[in-house]
């Protein structure tokens, strides 16, 4: 019998970038997020893994990147998480439109399902949105260039672009998501979990959308919040949906199971514990290169192979 579990929503989203310095400057200076972890791709240690989040790096706030110097641009399209949305307070739309425009970004404002949406792209062309909500959580804004009253509050949603959504929709429903809205044409369907950050998944189906190709400016995977106690149950659920989940992998800051959905999107199921402060104090998160224990004996080799990265915290405006 097929079981159901429940996730409160997104744990983190990981994307591919190009220049790590441009990536760092944009997410810390323009968006006002905090670099809470500076590490390496554990499967390709010549590449950074950079984590941007709220002040403490709480689950549901962490946008992470593998920045490959000189990376070829990808194409956002079907089979991918095609847009990442963050929550902002309802009264902050004008602030963000002005802030982004002043920095030379092309900004598009729209309304979707009753929410004001501010759309733009990061330096690599990754589509991003700020969704204004009356119920935006108070959050834990970092000290930096964006005033607390306008700060990003974590994730709102991911948009999945799928050629054939049926199998993925069935999986989302087994993950505790319920369909709550949609457009008249049926091209966009909204699913919500019972959480306060990153609780929305929009499934978008458009036959005209080309197949996505990986590269800079595309999402690598979407991670959902789960508990340690349920990890094996999640593996069983994924198997019941015809998928081939990984074993539980220790990533040091969380433990994860991975599975590629039938729609082509890589899902991760990550635990909240032990968290980003397991190996450095909250006051100095992200200030030094941190490696998992099993890579520590290669530190000199790894550090010498990484590009220079300027991580001076941005000034308060």
Short mmCIF file of C-alpha atoms in Angstrom, two decimals, residues 31 73 97 100-101 115 129 158 160 190 199 219 268 295:
data_model
loop_
_atom_site.label_atom_id
_atom_site.label_comp_id
_atom_site.label_asym_id
_atom_site.label_seq_id
_atom_site.Cartn_x
_atom_site.Cartn_y
_atom_site.Cartn_z
CA UNK A 31 19.50 40.59 -1.78
CA UNK A 73 25.09 28.98 -19.32
CA UNK A 97 11.43 47.35 -7.12
CA UNK A 100 16.70 46.12 -7.89
CA UNK A 101 16.18 48.76 -10.58
CA UNK A 115 -0.05 38.18 -4.32
CA UNK A 129 10.84 36.19 -7.56
CA UNK A 158 9.64 26.73 -6.28
CA UNK A 160 8.51 23.07 -11.42
CA UNK A 190 -0.51 25.46 -6.98
CA UNK A 199 5.49 25.74 1.61
CA UNK A 219 18.60 24.84 -10.40
CA UNK A 268 16.47 15.90 -1.91
CA UNK A 295 37.89 15.86 3.65
#
